[in-house]
Structures are given as structure tokens and as C-alpha cells.
mmCIF file of C-alpha atoms in Angstrom:
data_model
loop_
_atom_site.group_PDB
_atom_site.id
_atom_site.type_symbol
_atom_site.label_atom_id
_atom_site.label_comp_id
_atom_site.label_asym_id
_atom_site.label_seq_id
_atom_site.Cartn_x
_atom_site.Cartn_y
_atom_site.Cartn_z
ATOM 1 C CA MET P 7 -69.070 -127.384 3.965
ATOM 2 C CA THR P 8 -67.622 -130.072 6.233
ATOM 3 C CA ASP P 9 -69.515 -132.818 4.399
ATOM 4 C CA HIS P 10 -68.194 -131.551 1.057
ATOM 5 C CA PHE P 11 -64.641 -131.470 2.437
ATOM 6 C CA ASP P 12 -64.942 -135.001 3.826
ATOM 7 C CA GLU P 13 -66.344 -136.278 0.542
ATOM 8 C CA ARG P 14 -63.525 -134.661 -1.398
ATOM 9 C CA LEU P 15 -60.894 -136.035 0.958
ATOM 10 C CA GLN P 16 -62.388 -139.512 0.646
ATOM 11 C CA GLN P 17 -62.302 -139.243 -3.138
ATOM 12 C CA GLN P 18 -58.674 -138.104 -3.126
ATOM 13 C CA THR P 19 -57.748 -140.992 -0.826
ATOM 14 C CA MET P 20 -59.457 -143.523 -3.090
ATOM 15 C CA LEU P 21 -57.704 -142.115 -6.159
ATOM 16 C CA ALA P 22 -54.337 -142.158 -4.395
ATOM 17 C CA ASP P 23 -54.777 -145.750 -3.199
ATOM 18 C CA SER P 24 -55.797 -146.908 -6.662
ATOM 19 C CA ALA P 25 -52.888 -145.096 -8.308
ATOM 20 C CA ASP P 26 -50.401 -146.474 -5.800
ATOM 21 C CA LYS P 27 -51.556 -150.036 -6.441
ATOM 22 C CA CYS P 28 -51.412 -149.554 -10.204
ATOM 23 C CA PHE P 29 -47.881 -148.160 -10.219
ATOM 24 C CA ALA P 30 -46.667 -150.670 -7.622
ATOM 25 C CA ASP P 31 -47.936 -153.574 -9.732
ATOM 26 C CA LEU P 32 -46.977 -152.334 -13.197
ATOM 27 C CA CYS P 33 -44.069 -149.915 -12.819
ATOM 28 C CA SER P 34 -41.187 -152.083 -11.685
ATOM 29 C CA LYS P 35 -37.484 -151.384 -12.053
ATOM 30 C CA ASP P 36 -37.477 -153.556 -15.177
ATOM 31 C CA THR P 37 -40.367 -151.554 -16.648
ATOM 32 C CA VAL P 38 -38.465 -148.302 -16.182
ATOM 33 C CA ASN P 39 -35.257 -149.757 -17.624
ATOM 34 C CA ALA P 40 -37.124 -151.134 -20.643
ATOM 35 C CA ALA P 41 -38.764 -147.764 -21.257
ATOM 36 C CA GLU P 42 -35.394 -146.034 -21.187
ATOM 37 C CA ALA P 43 -34.273 -148.531 -23.830
ATOM 38 C CA GLY P 44 -37.190 -147.483 -26.048
ATOM 39 C CA GLN P 45 -39.936 -149.968 -25.117
ATOM 40 C CA TRP P 46 -43.319 -148.337 -24.494
ATOM 41 C CA PRO P 47 -44.939 -149.674 -21.246
ATOM 42 C CA THR P 48 -48.190 -150.734 -22.900
ATOM 43 C CA GLN P 49 -49.697 -152.578 -19.935
ATOM 44 C CA LEU P 50 -49.094 -149.676 -17.565
ATOM 45 C CA TRP P 51 -50.523 -147.132 -19.988
ATOM 46 C CA ASP P 52 -53.582 -149.205 -20.860
ATOM 47 C CA THR P 53 -54.351 -149.752 -17.185
ATOM 48 C CA LEU P 54 -54.060 -146.039 -16.403
ATOM 49 C CA THR P 55 -56.452 -145.387 -19.285
ATOM 50 C CA ASP P 56 -58.936 -148.042 -18.149
ATOM 51 C CA LEU P 57 -58.919 -146.706 -14.579
ATOM 52 C CA GLY P 58 -59.880 -143.260 -15.857
ATOM 53 C CA PHE P 59 -56.867 -141.393 -14.477
ATOM 54 C CA LEU P 60 -55.827 -139.955 -17.832
ATOM 55 C CA SER P 61 -59.263 -138.483 -18.557
ATOM 56 C CA ALA P 62 -59.936 -137.380 -14.989
ATOM 57 C CA LEU P 63 -60.101 -133.671 -15.895
ATOM 58 C CA VAL P 64 -62.020 -134.122 -19.141
ATOM 59 C CA PRO P 65 -65.667 -132.975 -18.783
ATOM 60 C CA GLU P 66 -68.178 -135.759 -18.186
ATOM 61 C CA GLN P 67 -70.078 -134.878 -21.374
ATOM 62 C CA ALA P 68 -66.854 -135.542 -23.295
ATOM 63 C CA GLY P 69 -66.349 -138.958 -21.698
ATOM 64 C CA GLY P 70 -64.165 -137.978 -18.757
ATOM 65 C CA LEU P 71 -64.623 -137.853 -14.997
ATOM 66 C CA GLY P 72 -64.911 -134.074 -14.727
ATOM 67 C CA LEU P 73 -62.803 -133.863 -11.561
ATOM 68 C CA HIS P 74 -61.122 -130.779 -10.142
ATOM 69 C CA PRO P 75 -57.347 -130.616 -10.830
ATOM 70 C CA ALA P 76 -56.614 -130.659 -7.099
ATOM 71 C CA ASP P 77 -58.305 -134.070 -6.820
ATOM 72 C CA ILE P 78 -56.275 -135.944 -9.447
ATOM 73 C CA LEU P 79 -52.932 -134.119 -9.473
ATOM 74 C CA PRO P 80 -51.775 -135.656 -6.153
ATOM 75 C CA THR P 81 -51.471 -138.927 -8.077
ATOM 76 C CA VAL P 82 -48.682 -137.294 -10.104
ATOM 77 C CA ARG P 83 -46.584 -137.381 -6.932
ATOM 78 C CA ILE P 84 -47.198 -141.143 -6.796
ATOM 79 C CA ALA P 85 -46.117 -141.458 -10.427
ATOM 80 C CA GLY P 86 -42.919 -139.638 -9.475
ATOM 81 C CA ARG P 87 -42.301 -142.059 -6.606
ATOM 82 C CA TYR P 88 -42.310 -144.957 -9.044
ATOM 83 C CA ALA P 89 -40.422 -143.077 -11.810
ATOM 84 C CA ALA P 90 -43.325 -143.801 -14.167
ATOM 85 C CA PRO P 91 -41.855 -143.666 -17.698
ATOM 86 C CA VAL P 92 -44.961 -142.218 -19.377
ATOM 87 C CA PRO P 93 -46.390 -138.701 -19.969
ATOM 88 C CA TYR P 94 -48.875 -139.177 -17.141
ATOM 89 C CA GLY P 95 -49.276 -135.629 -15.871
ATOM 90 C CA GLU P 96 -48.851 -134.171 -19.343
ATOM 91 C CA THR P 97 -51.745 -136.231 -20.704
ATOM 92 C CA ILE P 98 -53.986 -135.219 -17.799
ATOM 93 C CA ILE P 99 -53.315 -131.490 -18.290
ATOM 94 C CA ALA P 100 -53.523 -131.636 -22.095
ATOM 95 C CA GLY P 101 -56.849 -133.458 -21.829
ATOM 96 C CA TRP P 102 -58.085 -130.813 -19.399
ATOM 97 C CA LEU P 103 -57.204 -127.973 -21.785
ATOM 98 C CA LEU P 104 -58.699 -129.629 -24.866
ATOM 99 C CA GLY P 105 -61.831 -130.568 -22.946
ATOM 100 C CA ARG P 106 -62.226 -127.046 -21.568
ATOM 101 C CA VAL P 107 -62.619 -125.589 -25.060
ATOM 102 C CA GLY P 108 -64.620 -128.455 -26.543
ATOM 103 C CA LEU P 109 -61.896 -129.982 -28.697
ATOM 104 C CA PRO P 110 -61.756 -133.797 -29.062
ATOM 105 C CA VAL P 111 -59.683 -135.594 -26.425
ATOM 106 C CA PRO P 112 -58.271 -138.847 -27.819
ATOM 107 C CA GLN P 113 -57.636 -141.763 -25.470
ATOM 108 C CA ALA P 114 -53.944 -141.703 -26.251
ATOM 109 C CA PRO P 115 -50.737 -140.141 -24.939
ATOM 110 C CA LEU P 116 -50.916 -136.347 -25.090
ATOM 111 C CA ALA P 117 -48.613 -133.411 -24.475
ATOM 112 C CA PHE P 118 -48.984 -129.684 -24.063
ATOM 113 C CA GLY P 119 -46.882 -126.694 -24.952
ATOM 114 C CA PRO P 120 -44.985 -124.537 -24.952
ATOM 115 C CA VAL P 121 -42.994 -126.098 -22.128
ATOM 116 C CA ASP P 122 -39.832 -124.091 -22.797
ATOM 117 C CA ARG P 123 -39.527 -120.305 -22.560
ATOM 118 C CA ASN P 124 -37.514 -120.243 -25.798
ATOM 119 C CA SER P 125 -40.308 -121.869 -27.806
ATOM 120 C CA THR P 126 -42.068 -119.583 -30.266
ATOM 121 C CA LEU P 127 -45.267 -120.380 -32.143
ATOM 122 C CA THR P 128 -47.333 -118.150 -34.406
ATOM 123 C CA LEU P 129 -50.860 -118.938 -35.523
ATOM 124 C CA SER P 130 -52.403 -116.904 -38.316
ATOM 125 C CA PRO P 131 -55.725 -117.334 -40.142
ATOM 126 C CA THR P 132 -55.748 -118.638 -43.691
ATOM 127 C CA ALA P 133 -58.373 -119.787 -46.173
ATOM 128 C CA GLN P 134 -57.800 -123.434 -45.153
ATOM 129 C CA GLY P 135 -58.034 -122.711 -41.422
ATOM 130 C CA TRP P 136 -54.905 -121.641 -39.576
ATOM 131 C CA LEU P 137 -51.224 -121.455 -40.461
ATOM 132 C CA LEU P 138 -48.776 -122.646 -37.783
ATOM 133 C CA ASN P 139 -45.122 -121.622 -37.736
ATOM 134 C CA GLY P 140 -42.380 -121.899 -35.159
ATOM 135 C CA ARG P 141 -40.708 -124.373 -32.841
ATOM 136 C CA LEU P 142 -41.791 -126.281 -29.772
ATOM 137 C CA ARG P 143 -38.802 -127.342 -27.698
ATOM 138 C CA GLN P 144 -38.397 -130.102 -25.118
ATOM 139 C CA ILE P 145 -41.855 -131.658 -25.555
ATOM 140 C CA PRO P 146 -41.998 -134.734 -23.263
ATOM 141 C CA TRP P 147 -42.559 -137.896 -25.309
ATOM 142 C CA GLY P 148 -43.275 -135.674 -28.318
ATOM 143 C CA ASN P 149 -42.459 -138.591 -30.617
ATOM 144 C CA SER P 150 -45.077 -140.844 -28.965
ATOM 145 C CA VAL P 151 -48.047 -138.563 -28.323
ATOM 146 C CA GLU P 152 -51.055 -138.367 -30.619
ATOM 147 C CA ARG P 153 -51.881 -134.696 -30.092
ATOM 148 C CA ILE P 154 -50.283 -131.655 -28.484
ATOM 149 C CA ALA P 155 -52.480 -129.013 -26.870
ATOM 150 C CA VAL P 156 -50.880 -125.605 -27.378
ATOM 151 C CA LEU P 157 -51.604 -122.026 -26.420
ATOM 152 C CA CYS P 158 -50.894 -119.477 -29.151
ATOM 153 C CA GLU P 159 -51.251 -115.715 -29.237
ATOM 154 C CA THR P 160 -53.093 -114.457 -32.317
ATOM 155 C CA ALA P 161 -54.259 -111.059 -33.493
ATOM 156 C CA ASP P 162 -57.654 -111.904 -31.992
ATOM 157 C CA GLY P 163 -56.348 -113.094 -28.624
ATOM 158 C CA LEU P 164 -55.149 -116.330 -27.063
ATOM 159 C CA ARG P 165 -56.153 -119.560 -28.812
ATOM 160 C CA VAL P 166 -56.048 -123.240 -27.914
ATOM 161 C CA ALA P 167 -54.981 -125.525 -30.751
ATOM 162 C CA SER P 168 -54.824 -129.297 -31.048
ATOM 163 C CA ILE P 169 -51.894 -130.142 -33.288
ATOM 164 C CA ASP P 170 -50.585 -133.382 -34.729
ATOM 165 C CA PRO P 171 -46.846 -133.796 -34.009
ATOM 166 C CA LYS P 172 -46.471 -135.920 -37.134
ATOM 167 C CA ASN P 173 -46.897 -132.723 -39.155
ATOM 168 C CA ALA P 174 -43.674 -131.335 -37.696
ATOM 169 C CA THR P 175 -40.015 -131.986 -38.323
ATOM 170 C CA GLN P 176 -38.895 -133.802 -35.183
ATOM 171 C CA SER P 177 -35.571 -133.835 -33.385
ATOM 172 C CA VAL P 178 -35.527 -136.422 -30.586
ATOM 173 C CA THR P 179 -33.194 -136.301 -27.593
ATOM 174 C CA THR P 180 -33.427 -137.623 -24.034
ATOM 175 C CA ASN P 181 -32.910 -135.960 -20.695
ATOM 176 C CA LEU P 182 -30.561 -137.306 -18.032
ATOM 177 C CA ALA P 183 -33.293 -139.712 -16.907
ATOM 178 C CA GLY P 184 -33.615 -141.232 -20.377
ATOM 179 C CA GLU P 185 -37.024 -139.650 -21.001
ATOM 180 C CA PRO P 186 -37.686 -138.484 -24.589
ATOM 181 C CA ARG P 187 -37.630 -134.737 -25.147
ATOM 182 C CA VAL P 188 -38.544 -133.662 -28.659
ATOM 183 C CA ALA P 189 -38.154 -130.440 -30.623
ATOM 184 C CA LEU P 190 -40.864 -129.945 -33.240
ATOM 185 C CA ASP P 191 -40.498 -127.467 -36.093
ATOM 186 C CA PHE P 192 -43.584 -126.258 -37.950
ATOM 187 C CA THR P 193 -43.299 -124.465 -41.277
ATOM 188 C CA ASP P 194 -46.528 -123.177 -42.841
ATOM 189 C CA THR P 195 -48.375 -126.117 -41.292
ATOM 190 C CA ILE P 196 -52.105 -126.059 -41.989
ATOM 191 C CA ILE P 197 -54.281 -126.494 -38.882
ATOM 192 C CA ALA P 198 -57.967 -127.162 -39.507
ATOM 193 C CA GLY P 199 -60.312 -124.493 -38.230
ATOM 194 C CA THR P 200 -62.098 -127.107 -36.144
ATOM 195 C CA ASP P 201 -58.848 -127.763 -34.238
ATOM 196 C CA VAL P 202 -58.520 -124.196 -32.941
ATOM 197 C CA LYS P 203 -60.709 -122.563 -30.288
ATOM 198 C CA PRO P 204 -60.572 -119.283 -28.322
ATOM 199 C CA ALA P 205 -59.029 -119.729 -24.879
ATOM 200 C CA PRO P 206 -61.367 -119.203 -21.894
ATOM 201 C CA ALA P 207 -60.907 -115.945 -20.007
ATOM 202 C CA ASP P 208 -59.315 -117.670 -16.997
ATOM 203 C CA ILE P 209 -56.572 -119.266 -19.113
ATOM 204 C CA GLN P 210 -53.560 -117.040 -19.712
ATOM 205 C CA ALA P 211 -50.405 -117.393 -21.767
ATOM 206 C CA ASN P 212 -48.459 -118.704 -18.737
ATOM 207 C CA THR P 213 -51.138 -121.130 -17.503
ATOM 208 C CA LEU P 214 -49.542 -124.223 -19.026
ATOM 209 C CA TYR P 215 -46.108 -123.218 -17.759
ATOM 210 C CA LEU P 216 -47.524 -122.938 -14.240
ATOM 211 C CA TYR P 217 -49.196 -126.329 -14.507
ATOM 212 C CA GLY P 218 -45.953 -127.768 -15.844
ATOM 213 C CA ALA P 219 -44.049 -126.398 -12.859
ATOM 214 C CA LEU P 220 -46.630 -127.958 -10.544
ATOM 215 C CA LEU P 221 -46.334 -131.315 -12.328
ATOM 216 C CA ARG P 222 -42.548 -131.353 -11.978
ATOM 217 C CA SER P 223 -42.791 -130.264 -8.334
ATOM 218 C CA LEU P 224 -45.159 -133.147 -7.628
ATOM 219 C CA GLN P 225 -42.942 -135.633 -9.455
ATOM 220 C CA MET P 226 -39.852 -134.436 -7.603
ATOM 221 C CA ALA P 227 -41.692 -134.625 -4.282
ATOM 222 C CA GLY P 228 -42.442 -138.265 -5.057
ATOM 223 C CA ALA P 229 -38.894 -139.028 -6.185
ATOM 224 C CA LEU P 230 -37.572 -137.456 -2.983
ATOM 225 C CA ILE P 231 -39.696 -139.874 -0.955
ATOM 226 C CA THR P 232 -38.224 -142.797 -2.892
ATOM 227 C CA ALA P 233 -34.642 -141.575 -2.441
ATOM 228 C CA ARG P 234 -35.236 -141.095 1.289
ATOM 229 C CA ASP P 235 -36.841 -144.514 1.750
ATOM 230 C CA LEU P 236 -34.075 -146.286 -0.169
ATOM 231 C CA ALA P 237 -31.407 -144.542 1.914
ATOM 232 C CA VAL P 238 -33.153 -145.444 5.178
ATOM 233 C CA GLN P 239 -33.573 -149.063 4.097
ATOM 234 C CA TYR P 240 -29.995 -149.502 2.878
ATOM 235 C CA THR P 241 -28.347 -147.926 5.918
ATOM 236 C CA SER P 242 -30.456 -150.051 8.261
ATOM 237 C CA GLU P 243 -29.432 -153.272 6.485
ATOM 238 C CA ARG P 244 -25.767 -152.581 5.636
ATOM 239 C CA ILE P 245 -23.401 -153.631 8.438
ATOM 240 C CA ALA P 246 -20.125 -151.759 8.950
ATOM 241 C CA PHE P 247 -17.781 -151.923 11.934
ATOM 242 C CA GLY P 248 -20.092 -154.455 13.525
ATOM 243 C CA LYS P 249 -23.289 -152.391 13.411
ATOM 244 C CA PRO P 250 -25.782 -151.009 10.897
ATOM 245 C CA LEU P 251 -24.666 -147.899 9.042
ATOM 246 C CA ASN P 252 -27.568 -145.919 10.439
ATOM 247 C CA ARG P 253 -26.053 -146.263 13.925
ATOM 248 C CA LEU P 254 -23.137 -144.052 12.863
ATOM 249 C CA GLN P 255 -23.563 -140.399 13.811
ATOM 250 C CA ALA P 256 -22.449 -139.000 10.448
ATOM 251 C CA VAL P 257 -24.902 -141.247 8.613
ATOM 252 C CA GLN P 258 -27.680 -140.308 11.017
ATOM 253 C CA GLN P 259 -27.001 -136.636 10.297
ATOM 254 C CA ASN P 260 -27.239 -137.240 6.549
ATOM 255 C CA LEU P 261 -30.494 -139.149 6.948
ATOM 256 C CA ALA P 262 -31.946 -136.400 9.137
ATOM 257 C CA VAL P 263 -31.149 -133.713 6.555
ATOM 258 C CA LEU P 264 -32.463 -135.932 3.761
ATOM 259 C CA ALA P 265 -35.716 -136.496 5.643
ATOM 260 C CA GLY P 266 -36.027 -132.784 6.397
ATOM 261 C CA GLN P 267 -35.543 -131.781 2.772
ATOM 262 C CA THR P 268 -38.089 -134.375 1.656
ATOM 263 C CA ALA P 269 -40.626 -133.168 4.201
ATOM 264 C CA ALA P 270 -40.135 -129.489 3.346
ATOM 265 C CA ALA P 271 -40.541 -130.126 -0.377
ATOM 266 C CA ASN P 272 -43.699 -132.160 0.150
ATOM 267 C CA VAL P 273 -45.208 -129.493 2.410
ATOM 268 C CA ALA P 274 -44.541 -126.859 -0.264
ATOM 269 C CA VAL P 275 -46.251 -129.042 -2.851
ATOM 270 C CA ASP P 276 -49.207 -129.630 -0.524
ATOM 271 C CA MET P 277 -49.571 -125.860 -0.095
ATOM 272 C CA ALA P 278 -49.679 -125.419 -3.867
ATOM 273 C CA LEU P 279 -52.364 -128.094 -4.158
ATOM 274 C CA ASP P 280 -54.364 -126.442 -1.370
ATOM 275 C CA ALA P 281 -54.165 -123.083 -3.142
ATOM 276 C CA LEU P 282 -55.357 -124.721 -6.348
ATOM 277 C CA ALA P 283 -58.240 -126.429 -4.551
ATOM 278 C CA GLN P 284 -59.335 -123.172 -2.933
ATOM 279 C CA GLY P 285 -59.098 -121.164 -6.141
ATOM 280 C CA SER P 286 -56.715 -118.810 -4.335
ATOM 281 C CA PRO P 287 -55.581 -115.666 -6.200
ATOM 282 C CA ASP P 288 -52.095 -116.538 -4.976
ATOM 283 C CA THR P 289 -51.973 -119.982 -6.581
ATOM 284 C CA ASP P 290 -49.225 -118.806 -8.934
ATOM 285 C CA ILE P 291 -47.051 -117.827 -5.961
ATOM 286 C CA ALA P 292 -47.738 -121.137 -4.232
ATOM 287 C CA ILE P 293 -46.721 -123.071 -7.354
ATOM 288 C CA ALA P 294 -43.607 -120.937 -7.772
ATOM 289 C CA MET P 295 -42.605 -121.563 -4.152
ATOM 290 C CA ALA P 296 -43.229 -125.292 -4.573
ATOM 291 C CA LYS P 297 -40.918 -125.402 -7.592
ATOM 292 C CA ILE P 298 -38.257 -123.372 -5.794
ATOM 293 C CA ARG P 299 -38.408 -125.629 -2.732
ATOM 294 C CA THR P 300 -38.457 -128.954 -4.571
ATOM 295 C CA ASN P 301 -35.614 -127.807 -6.824
ATOM 296 C CA ALA P 302 -33.530 -126.890 -3.787
ATOM 297 C CA ALA P 303 -34.345 -130.168 -2.055
ATOM 298 C CA ALA P 304 -33.493 -132.186 -5.164
ATOM 299 C CA GLU P 305 -29.872 -131.037 -5.183
ATOM 300 C CA ILE P 306 -29.308 -131.720 -1.486
ATOM 301 C CA ALA P 307 -31.314 -134.927 -1.192
ATOM 302 C CA ALA P 308 -29.854 -136.616 -4.267
ATOM 303 C CA ARG P 309 -26.332 -135.977 -2.987
ATOM 304 C CA LEU P 310 -27.101 -137.304 0.492
ATOM 305 C CA ALA P 311 -28.938 -140.356 -0.837
ATOM 306 C CA HIS P 312 -25.900 -141.320 -2.904
ATOM 307 C CA GLN P 313 -23.542 -140.647 -0.009
ATOM 308 C CA SER P 314 -25.634 -142.981 2.136
ATOM 309 C CA HIS P 315 -25.442 -145.763 -0.448
ATOM 310 C CA GLY P 316 -21.826 -145.446 -1.467
ATOM 311 C CA ALA P 317 -20.726 -147.083 -4.713
ATOM 312 C CA ILE P 318 -23.712 -149.413 -5.033
ATOM 313 C CA GLY P 319 -26.046 -146.440 -5.444
ATOM 314 C CA PHE P 320 -24.314 -145.543 -8.710
ATOM 315 C CA SER P 321 -24.740 -149.000 -10.222
ATOM 316 C CA HIS P 322 -27.360 -149.533 -12.910
ATOM 317 C CA GLU P 323 -28.728 -152.527 -11.019
ATOM 318 C CA HIS P 324 -29.700 -150.447 -7.993
ATOM 319 C CA PRO P 325 -32.971 -148.469 -8.320
ATOM 320 C CA LEU P 326 -31.680 -145.297 -6.635
ATOM 321 C CA HIS P 327 -30.647 -143.732 -9.940
ATOM 322 C CA HIS P 328 -34.227 -143.917 -11.193
ATOM 323 C CA ALA P 329 -35.090 -141.326 -8.540
ATOM 324 C CA THR P 330 -31.944 -139.206 -8.538
ATOM 325 C CA ARG P 331 -31.523 -138.896 -12.312
ATOM 326 C CA ARG P 332 -35.108 -137.698 -12.498
ATOM 327 C CA LEU P 333 -34.534 -135.206 -9.707
ATOM 328 C CA TRP P 334 -31.570 -133.772 -11.598
ATOM 329 C CA SER P 335 -33.544 -133.661 -14.850
ATOM 330 C CA TRP P 336 -36.883 -132.368 -13.583
ATOM 331 C CA ARG P 337 -35.396 -129.508 -11.553
ATOM 332 C CA ASP P 338 -34.269 -127.867 -14.812
ATOM 333 C CA GLU P 339 -37.646 -128.227 -16.539
ATOM 334 C CA PHE P 340 -40.372 -125.566 -16.307
ATOM 335 C CA GLY P 341 -38.049 -123.062 -14.691
ATOM 336 C CA ASN P 342 -35.167 -123.280 -12.225
ATOM 337 C CA GLU P 343 -35.010 -121.677 -8.781
ATOM 338 C CA ALA P 344 -33.736 -118.345 -10.105
ATOM 339 C CA TYR P 345 -36.534 -118.058 -12.648
ATOM 340 C CA TRP P 346 -39.317 -118.668 -10.135
ATOM 341 C CA ALA P 347 -37.697 -116.538 -7.426
ATOM 342 C CA GLU P 348 -37.655 -113.663 -9.900
ATOM 343 C CA ARG P 349 -41.330 -114.274 -10.711
ATOM 344 C CA VAL P 350 -42.248 -114.187 -7.015
ATOM 345 C CA GLY P 351 -40.224 -111.024 -6.487
ATOM 346 C CA GLN P 352 -41.830 -109.332 -9.470
ATOM 347 C CA ARG P 353 -45.279 -110.311 -8.248
ATOM 348 C CA VAL P 354 -44.548 -108.713 -4.862
ATOM 349 C CA ILE P 355 -43.227 -105.532 -6.504
ATOM 350 C CA ASP P 356 -46.244 -105.294 -8.792
ATOM 351 C CA ALA P 357 -48.577 -105.615 -5.804
ATOM 352 C CA GLY P 358 -47.190 -102.392 -4.331
ATOM 353 C CA SER P 359 -46.200 -101.447 -0.804
ATOM 354 C CA GLU P 360 -49.763 -101.436 0.518
ATOM 355 C CA GLU P 361 -50.315 -105.023 -0.584
ATOM 356 C CA PHE P 362 -46.947 -106.406 0.499
ATOM 357 C CA TRP P 363 -47.958 -107.595 3.969
ATOM 358 C CA PRO P 364 -51.413 -108.893 2.967
ATOM 359 C CA LEU P 365 -49.812 -110.828 0.108
ATOM 360 C CA MET P 366 -47.175 -112.364 2.366
ATOM 361 C CA THR P 367 -49.661 -113.348 5.063
ATOM 362 C CA ARG P 368 -52.087 -114.841 2.552
ATOM 363 C CA ALA P 369 -49.270 -116.935 1.078
ATOM 364 C CA ALA P 370 -48.259 -118.107 4.567
ATOM 365 C CA GLN P 371 -51.804 -119.255 5.295
ATOM 366 C CA LEU P 372 -52.256 -121.347 2.140
#
């Protein structure tokens, strides 16, 4: 058991080091700015593909690495630290879902859906295969991905479908961080029978929404680290009244709260990853708590980081906005604090009075 744990930890460390080097080398401030202006970061994406990160969860027999999600998903936090302007986590999860059911996994940008609770898709059998109707809202980089892995309820149960976004009517917008978010409308769209498979028993209708919440929690945890580090660096270098800003008590208080919020959010995310690694029955609660905690930290930390920087932090030339605009955007995606708090509360109620204390103590030990 100990040997297996040590081997897994070593693998996670190697993946994290490799990811950090890749993003540090290829995801500069200029890369992020260019992506927000519409330029796809080809070198970054090709390198991530060549290193195997994007196919990490695809089964080995399908050309992937066949890793456990808990081994590769920590690198999503690193992507968040560097404000990586690509559907990194989305491609990993979409590839995992397609690979799980034996559908082809292209070496290209991917997305999954639904990612919005107001999205509605219907899939019905037809002589040509399947008929797809409905709307997918807020698909990240939906105008750049090659396939979208979706979960659809049918009369015969939950199905996984691989759909081509080019077959939809697209409406492209961007979030506050300048990342593409696309609505796709499908009207009597024919989906080949070979592109639809029954969902495995352990995949439920909310599985992708949970994974999406975990992805955004990881990204926000990374962005919080960046905002904290930038604030610490700036206040140590900026001289006011004859001494560095970080020697002033009010600034020190802000930095302490900022560091505390960053630490708390990252601990919550680590607990969710641990629950996922252990196959805990309370993984959904751990993910919900991670999203609640990172959302709460995002509001406080972004404000304090900008207060620490003053006017320069709002300038386009300074990199702080790459972190804070993403914090403000990501906290609203895959459920806000109220949504996930309600889910946790409902889960506790459903467990009943006899299970209340065991559920709470299990969650505390994750």
C-alpha cells in the first residue's frame, strides 16, 4: 500500500513539474493577450498534446495514458496559475468520457456538456441513427473544438454522444476573461449511431457538472496563488513613505487575509482531489465544498490583490487582471456558492438523521 502511494505521489510530482515548465515557457502574458484577441496558441496546444497531458485519461488501448483523474487533474490548477487560454481541463475530461465508452478521441481541442443548468438536449432514435434537438449554452471554446462529448437522457437511459459543433447554429460570446463561450442550437441534427453509446453505470446525469465544478475550483485555486504572489511581490518592491508597502500595517493585514483565503481554497481543492483518488462516496460533497470555498475566496482575494496594487493593477499592461478577471468569471461557471450549498444541504437531508453525524465526520476526514 505504501509503495503504491509513493509511486503515485512520484508520478503526480513528475506530471506537475512537467506541466509547470510547459506553461512557464509557453504561456506568457503576451500569449494570453494574443489569445484574448482571437489568436489560437498553437505552440502551447501542440506541446500539451505531445507531452500526453490531453490524452492522460484516455485508455491505453485507445492511445492514451490511462491515468486516474486524481493524477492528472492537479495540473489544471497549474493551468489556472498561468491563465492558460485553452480548453485544457475540458479536453481532458471530454477525452475521458469518450474513451470510457469506446468512442474515438481525436487529438484536438474538445469540450463536454451540458455545462449550464439551463441547457436542454433531447436524443431520440431514428432510421439514420439518432436525432438531436436542443441547446447547449456556454460551451468553452465551442467554436474551436472538434467534438463535444455530451450526456443525454433517452427513453432507454443515459447515453454518451460525440457531436460535431459545426452541425449546430453557433452564437459566440466571451466571458469577462475574454474566453470564448458558445451557445449551440441543434434542430433535427442527425447523429450517426456509431457516435452514441450507453453511459456506464457509474456515470450519472450530473457527473459532467461535478467534474466541471472541480475543474473551475482547480483553476481558481491556481489563479488565487498568482494573485497572492503578485501582491506580495509588488508590495515588497513598491516604496512609499520611505519604506516598502508591505511594512505598513494595513497592507500587511490585507496580505495576511489574501494568503489565508488562498490557502483555504487550495486545501478545499486538495480535499476534493483526495476524495476522488480514494473513490469516496462523498466525493460529490467534497467537490461542492471546494467550489463553495474557492468561489468565496475569489471575491475576497481579487479585491485585496487589487487594493494592494492600486491603480497599476487595473492597467492592461500589468498581469494581475489575467488572474482576477478569471476568478470573477470562473466563480459563476458550474454553479455559484448558493447552488452548491443547496446541493450539500439536500444531500444531508436525504441521508436522514441517523446518517447526519457519520456523513459530517467522513467529510471532515477526506
